[in-house]
Coordinates of C-alpha atoms in Angstrom, one line a residue:
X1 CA 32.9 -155.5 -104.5
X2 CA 33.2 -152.0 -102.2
X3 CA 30.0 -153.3 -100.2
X4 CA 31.4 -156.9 -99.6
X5 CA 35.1 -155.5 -98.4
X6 CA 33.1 -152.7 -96.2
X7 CA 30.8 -155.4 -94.7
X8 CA 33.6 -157.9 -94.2
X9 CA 35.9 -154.9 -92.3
X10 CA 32.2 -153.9 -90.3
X11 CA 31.7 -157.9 -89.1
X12 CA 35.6 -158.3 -88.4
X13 CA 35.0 -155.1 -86.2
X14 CA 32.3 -156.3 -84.4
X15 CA 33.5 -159.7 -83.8
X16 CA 37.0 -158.0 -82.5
X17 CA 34.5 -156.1 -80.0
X18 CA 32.5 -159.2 -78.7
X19 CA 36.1 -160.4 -78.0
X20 CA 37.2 -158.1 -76.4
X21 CA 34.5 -157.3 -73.8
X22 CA 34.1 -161.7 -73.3
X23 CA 38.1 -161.3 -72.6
X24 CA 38.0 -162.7 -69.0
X25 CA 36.0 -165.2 -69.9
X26 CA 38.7 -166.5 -72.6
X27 CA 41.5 -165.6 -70.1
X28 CA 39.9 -167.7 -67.8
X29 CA 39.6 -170.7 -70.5
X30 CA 35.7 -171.1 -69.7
X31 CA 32.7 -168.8 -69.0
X32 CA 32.9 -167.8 -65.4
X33 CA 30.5 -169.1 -62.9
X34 CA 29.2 -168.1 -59.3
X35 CA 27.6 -169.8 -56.7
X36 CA 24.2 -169.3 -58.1
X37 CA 24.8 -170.5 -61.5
X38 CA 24.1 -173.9 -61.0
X39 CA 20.5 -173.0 -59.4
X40 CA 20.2 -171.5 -62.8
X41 CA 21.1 -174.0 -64.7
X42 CA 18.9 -176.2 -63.2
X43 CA 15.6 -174.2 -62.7
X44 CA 16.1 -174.4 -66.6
X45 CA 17.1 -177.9 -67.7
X46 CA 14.1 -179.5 -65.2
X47 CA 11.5 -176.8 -65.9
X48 CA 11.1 -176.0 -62.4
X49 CA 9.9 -172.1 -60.9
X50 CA 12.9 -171.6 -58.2
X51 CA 11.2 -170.0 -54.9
X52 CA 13.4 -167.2 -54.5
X53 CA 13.8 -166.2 -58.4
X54 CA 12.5 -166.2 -61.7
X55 CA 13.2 -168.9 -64.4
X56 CA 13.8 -167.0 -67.5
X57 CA 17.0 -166.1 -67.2
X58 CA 17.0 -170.4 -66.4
X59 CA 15.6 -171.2 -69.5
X60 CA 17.8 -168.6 -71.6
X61 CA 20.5 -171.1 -70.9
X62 CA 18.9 -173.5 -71.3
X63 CA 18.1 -173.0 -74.8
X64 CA 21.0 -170.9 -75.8
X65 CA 23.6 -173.5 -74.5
X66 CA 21.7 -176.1 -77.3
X67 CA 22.6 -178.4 -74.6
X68 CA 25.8 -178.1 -76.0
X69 CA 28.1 -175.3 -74.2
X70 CA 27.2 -172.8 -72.2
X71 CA 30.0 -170.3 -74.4
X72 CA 26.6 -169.7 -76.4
X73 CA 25.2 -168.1 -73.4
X74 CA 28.3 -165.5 -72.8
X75 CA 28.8 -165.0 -76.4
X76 CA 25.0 -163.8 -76.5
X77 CA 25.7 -161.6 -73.7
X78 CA 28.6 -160.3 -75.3
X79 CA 26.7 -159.4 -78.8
X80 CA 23.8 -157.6 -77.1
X81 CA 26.5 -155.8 -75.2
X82 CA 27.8 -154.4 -78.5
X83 CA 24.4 -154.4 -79.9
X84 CA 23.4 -151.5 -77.2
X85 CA 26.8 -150.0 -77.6
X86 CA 25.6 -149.5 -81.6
X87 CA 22.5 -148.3 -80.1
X88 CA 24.0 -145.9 -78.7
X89 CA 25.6 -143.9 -81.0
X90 CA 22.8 -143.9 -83.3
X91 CA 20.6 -142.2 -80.8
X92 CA 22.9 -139.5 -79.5
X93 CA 23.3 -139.3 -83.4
X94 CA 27.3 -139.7 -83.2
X95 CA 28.5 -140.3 -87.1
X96 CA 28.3 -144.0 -87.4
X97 CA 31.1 -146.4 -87.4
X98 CA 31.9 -149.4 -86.1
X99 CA 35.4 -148.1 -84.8
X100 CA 33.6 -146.4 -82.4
X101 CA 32.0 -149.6 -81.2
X102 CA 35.5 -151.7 -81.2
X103 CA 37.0 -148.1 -79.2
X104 CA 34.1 -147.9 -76.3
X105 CA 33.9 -151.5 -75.9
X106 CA 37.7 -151.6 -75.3
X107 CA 37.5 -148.7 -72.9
X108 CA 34.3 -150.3 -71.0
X109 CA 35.8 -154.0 -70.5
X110 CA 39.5 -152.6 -69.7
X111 CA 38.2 -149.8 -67.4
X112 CA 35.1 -151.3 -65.7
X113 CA 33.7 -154.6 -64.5
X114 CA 31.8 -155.2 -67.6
X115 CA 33.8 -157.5 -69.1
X116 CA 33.4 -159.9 -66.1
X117 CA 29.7 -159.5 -66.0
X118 CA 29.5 -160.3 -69.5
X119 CA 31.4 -163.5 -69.5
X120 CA 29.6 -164.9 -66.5
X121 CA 26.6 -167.3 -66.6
X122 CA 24.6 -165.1 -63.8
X123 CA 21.8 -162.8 -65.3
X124 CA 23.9 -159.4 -63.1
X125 CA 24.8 -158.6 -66.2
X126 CA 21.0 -157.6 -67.7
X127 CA 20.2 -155.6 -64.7
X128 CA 22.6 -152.8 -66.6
X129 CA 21.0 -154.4 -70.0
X130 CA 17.9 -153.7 -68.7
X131 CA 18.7 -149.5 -67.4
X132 CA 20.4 -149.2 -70.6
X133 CA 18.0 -150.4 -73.0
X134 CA 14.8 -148.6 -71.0
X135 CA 16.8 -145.2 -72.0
X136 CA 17.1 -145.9 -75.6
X137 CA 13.9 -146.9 -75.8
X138 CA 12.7 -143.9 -74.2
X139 CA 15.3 -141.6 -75.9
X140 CA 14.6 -143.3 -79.7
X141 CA 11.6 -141.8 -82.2
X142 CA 8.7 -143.3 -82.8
X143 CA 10.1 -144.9 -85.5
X144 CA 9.7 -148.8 -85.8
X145 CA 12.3 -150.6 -86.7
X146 CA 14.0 -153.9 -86.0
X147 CA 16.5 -152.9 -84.1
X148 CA 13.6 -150.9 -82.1
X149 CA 11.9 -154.5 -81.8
X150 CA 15.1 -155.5 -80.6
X151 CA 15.4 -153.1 -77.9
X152 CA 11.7 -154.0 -76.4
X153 CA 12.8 -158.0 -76.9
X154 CA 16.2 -157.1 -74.5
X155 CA 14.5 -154.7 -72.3
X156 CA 11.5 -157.1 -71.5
X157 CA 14.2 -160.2 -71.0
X158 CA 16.3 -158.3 -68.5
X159 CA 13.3 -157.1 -67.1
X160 CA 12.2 -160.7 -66.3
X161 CA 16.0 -162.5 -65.7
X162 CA 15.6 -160.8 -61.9
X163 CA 13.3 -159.9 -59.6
X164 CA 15.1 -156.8 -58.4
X165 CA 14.9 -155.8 -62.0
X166 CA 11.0 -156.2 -62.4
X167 CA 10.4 -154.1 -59.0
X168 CA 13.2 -151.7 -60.6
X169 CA 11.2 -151.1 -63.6
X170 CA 7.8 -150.8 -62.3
X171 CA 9.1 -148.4 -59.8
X172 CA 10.9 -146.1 -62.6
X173 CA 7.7 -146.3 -64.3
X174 CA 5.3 -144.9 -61.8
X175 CA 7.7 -142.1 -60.7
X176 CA 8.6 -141.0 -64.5
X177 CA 4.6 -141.6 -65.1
X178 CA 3.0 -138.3 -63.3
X179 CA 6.0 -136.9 -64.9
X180 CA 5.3 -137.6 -68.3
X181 CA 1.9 -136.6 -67.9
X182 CA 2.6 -133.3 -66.5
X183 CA 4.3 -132.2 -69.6
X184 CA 2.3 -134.7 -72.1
X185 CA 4.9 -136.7 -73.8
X186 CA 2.4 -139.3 -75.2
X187 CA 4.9 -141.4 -76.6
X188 CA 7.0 -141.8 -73.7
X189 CA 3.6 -142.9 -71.5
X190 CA 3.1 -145.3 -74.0
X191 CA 6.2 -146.9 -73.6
X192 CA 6.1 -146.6 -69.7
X193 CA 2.7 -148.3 -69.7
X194 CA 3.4 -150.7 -72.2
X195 CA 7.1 -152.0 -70.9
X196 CA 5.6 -153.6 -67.4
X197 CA 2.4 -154.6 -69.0
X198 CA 4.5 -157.0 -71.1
X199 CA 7.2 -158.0 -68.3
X200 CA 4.0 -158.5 -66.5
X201 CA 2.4 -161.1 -69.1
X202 CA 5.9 -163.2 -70.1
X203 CA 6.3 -163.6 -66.3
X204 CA 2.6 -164.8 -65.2
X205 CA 2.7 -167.1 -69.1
X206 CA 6.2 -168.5 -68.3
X207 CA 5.0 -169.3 -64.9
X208 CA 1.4 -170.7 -65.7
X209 CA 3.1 -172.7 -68.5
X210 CA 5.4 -174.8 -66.2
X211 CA 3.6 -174.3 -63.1
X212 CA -0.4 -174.1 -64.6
X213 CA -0.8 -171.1 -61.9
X214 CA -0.2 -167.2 -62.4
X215 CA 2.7 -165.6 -60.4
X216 CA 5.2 -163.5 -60.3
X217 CA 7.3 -165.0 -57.4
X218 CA 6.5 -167.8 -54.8
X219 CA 7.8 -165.9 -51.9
X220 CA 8.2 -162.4 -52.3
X221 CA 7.9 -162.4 -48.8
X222 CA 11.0 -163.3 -48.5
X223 CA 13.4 -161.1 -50.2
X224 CA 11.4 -158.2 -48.5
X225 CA 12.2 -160.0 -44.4
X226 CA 15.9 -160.1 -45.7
X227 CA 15.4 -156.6 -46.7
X228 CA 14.4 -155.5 -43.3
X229 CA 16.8 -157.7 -41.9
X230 CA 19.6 -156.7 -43.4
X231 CA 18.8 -153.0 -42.3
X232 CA 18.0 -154.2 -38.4
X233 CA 14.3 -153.0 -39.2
X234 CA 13.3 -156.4 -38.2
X235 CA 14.9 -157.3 -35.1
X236 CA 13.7 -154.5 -33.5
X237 CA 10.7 -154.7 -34.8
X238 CA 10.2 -158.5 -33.2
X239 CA 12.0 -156.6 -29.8
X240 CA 9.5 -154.6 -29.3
X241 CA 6.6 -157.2 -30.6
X242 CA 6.9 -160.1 -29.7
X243 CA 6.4 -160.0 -25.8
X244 CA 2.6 -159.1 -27.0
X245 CA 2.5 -160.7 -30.1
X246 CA 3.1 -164.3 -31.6
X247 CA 5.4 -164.2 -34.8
X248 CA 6.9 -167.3 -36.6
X249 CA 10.2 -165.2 -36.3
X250 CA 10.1 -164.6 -32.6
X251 CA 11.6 -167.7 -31.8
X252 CA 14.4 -167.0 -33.9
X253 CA 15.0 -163.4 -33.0
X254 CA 18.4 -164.1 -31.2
X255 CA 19.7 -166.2 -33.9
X256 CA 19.4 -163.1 -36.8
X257 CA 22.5 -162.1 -37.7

């Protein structure tokens, strides 16, 4: 009977956190949207590859919503959210309890932006997913587990939902790399090596599976020109170049903002 009342006070816990960190979301009467989420939504529900992002985090909704409500896709967002916080506290090895999980997930959504991220239907919210579950990963023993599998499933997700977040993580990965191998941690190489190699494979599969080609992005060019355009690399790059030279962009060199 002790174990029923102590798992009924652990799940009330938990579901009081999920709550509390999808709180502007239920302020707000429905899951908050941007711009963007209906490019989402739609790379998703018509099974399409979007040019300028990936479709995972298009097909999460997809299949989370049930075609029902797209609440299923916050709520989800808010239980990994606590699932990490969890996570948390058993690798810095904090004595366990779940009113530690209800305290830091009040503190996080009332003094950060958390809560926002967590009750919108945009994948911003696994970029910090991602960070956080690549350090307890890296941080946990070589222990298997499920919430270990669980950790690889969330990492490689967020990994995938953005492509900011797959350059993110193969860029940690080869700096940390020469690192790792300089004072031989084995296991964290392992886990370096292995994390992109599978980002790698569900993003060249989910593509070849809709598209019957292997990419990661169909223009990566472009995110990079906006890069350089944004930090006024490429206008004076086409200044200088294209009196000698014949760019696409020449023509529209006055217009760049």
């Amino acid at each position: 009977m002790e174990k029923y009342s102590l798992l009924a006070r652990n799940s009330l816990y938990y579901l009081i956190s999920l709550a509390v960190l999808l709180w502007p979301a239920i302020y707000n009467g429905y899951p908050i949207v941007y711009p963007d989420t209906g490019a989402y939504i739609a790379s998703g529900f018509y099974g399409t590859v979007p040019v300028d992002r990936p479709i995972i985090y298009g097909l999460l909704v997809r299949h989370v919503s049930m075609l029902y409500s797209l609440w299923f896709v916050v709520v989800l967002q808010g239980i990994i959210a606590v699932f990490l916080i969890a996570e948390t506290l058993k690798v810095l090895k904090v004595r366990f309890d779940v009113l530690w999980v209800l305290a830091i997930s009040v503190f996080i959504s009332l003094c950060t932006t958390c809560g926002y991220y967590i009750g919108q239907v945009m994948p911003d919210i696994f970029t910090s997913y991602m960070w956080w579950s690549l350090g307890l990963i890296l941080l946990k023993d070589g222990k298997r587990s499920v919430s270990y599998i669980l950790l690889y499933i969330v990492m490689v997700v967020s990994s995938t939902t953005h492509l900011s977040n797959f350059s993110g993580l193969l860029l940690f990965s080869g700096v940390l790399l020469p690192i790792a191998f300089v004072f031989r941690k084995r296991n964290i190489i392992k886990k370096l090596l292995l994390l992109p190699a599978i980002s790698v494979l569900v993003m060249l599969s989910t593509n070849f599976i809709i598209e019957e080609n292997f990419f990661l992005s169909k223009a990566p060019n472009v995110f990079f020109s906006a890069k350089l355009n944004s930090t006024g690399v490429l206008k004076d790059f086409l200044q200088k170049n294209c009196a000698t030279a014949k760019y696409l962009l020449c023509d529209y060199q006055e217009i760049l903002p």
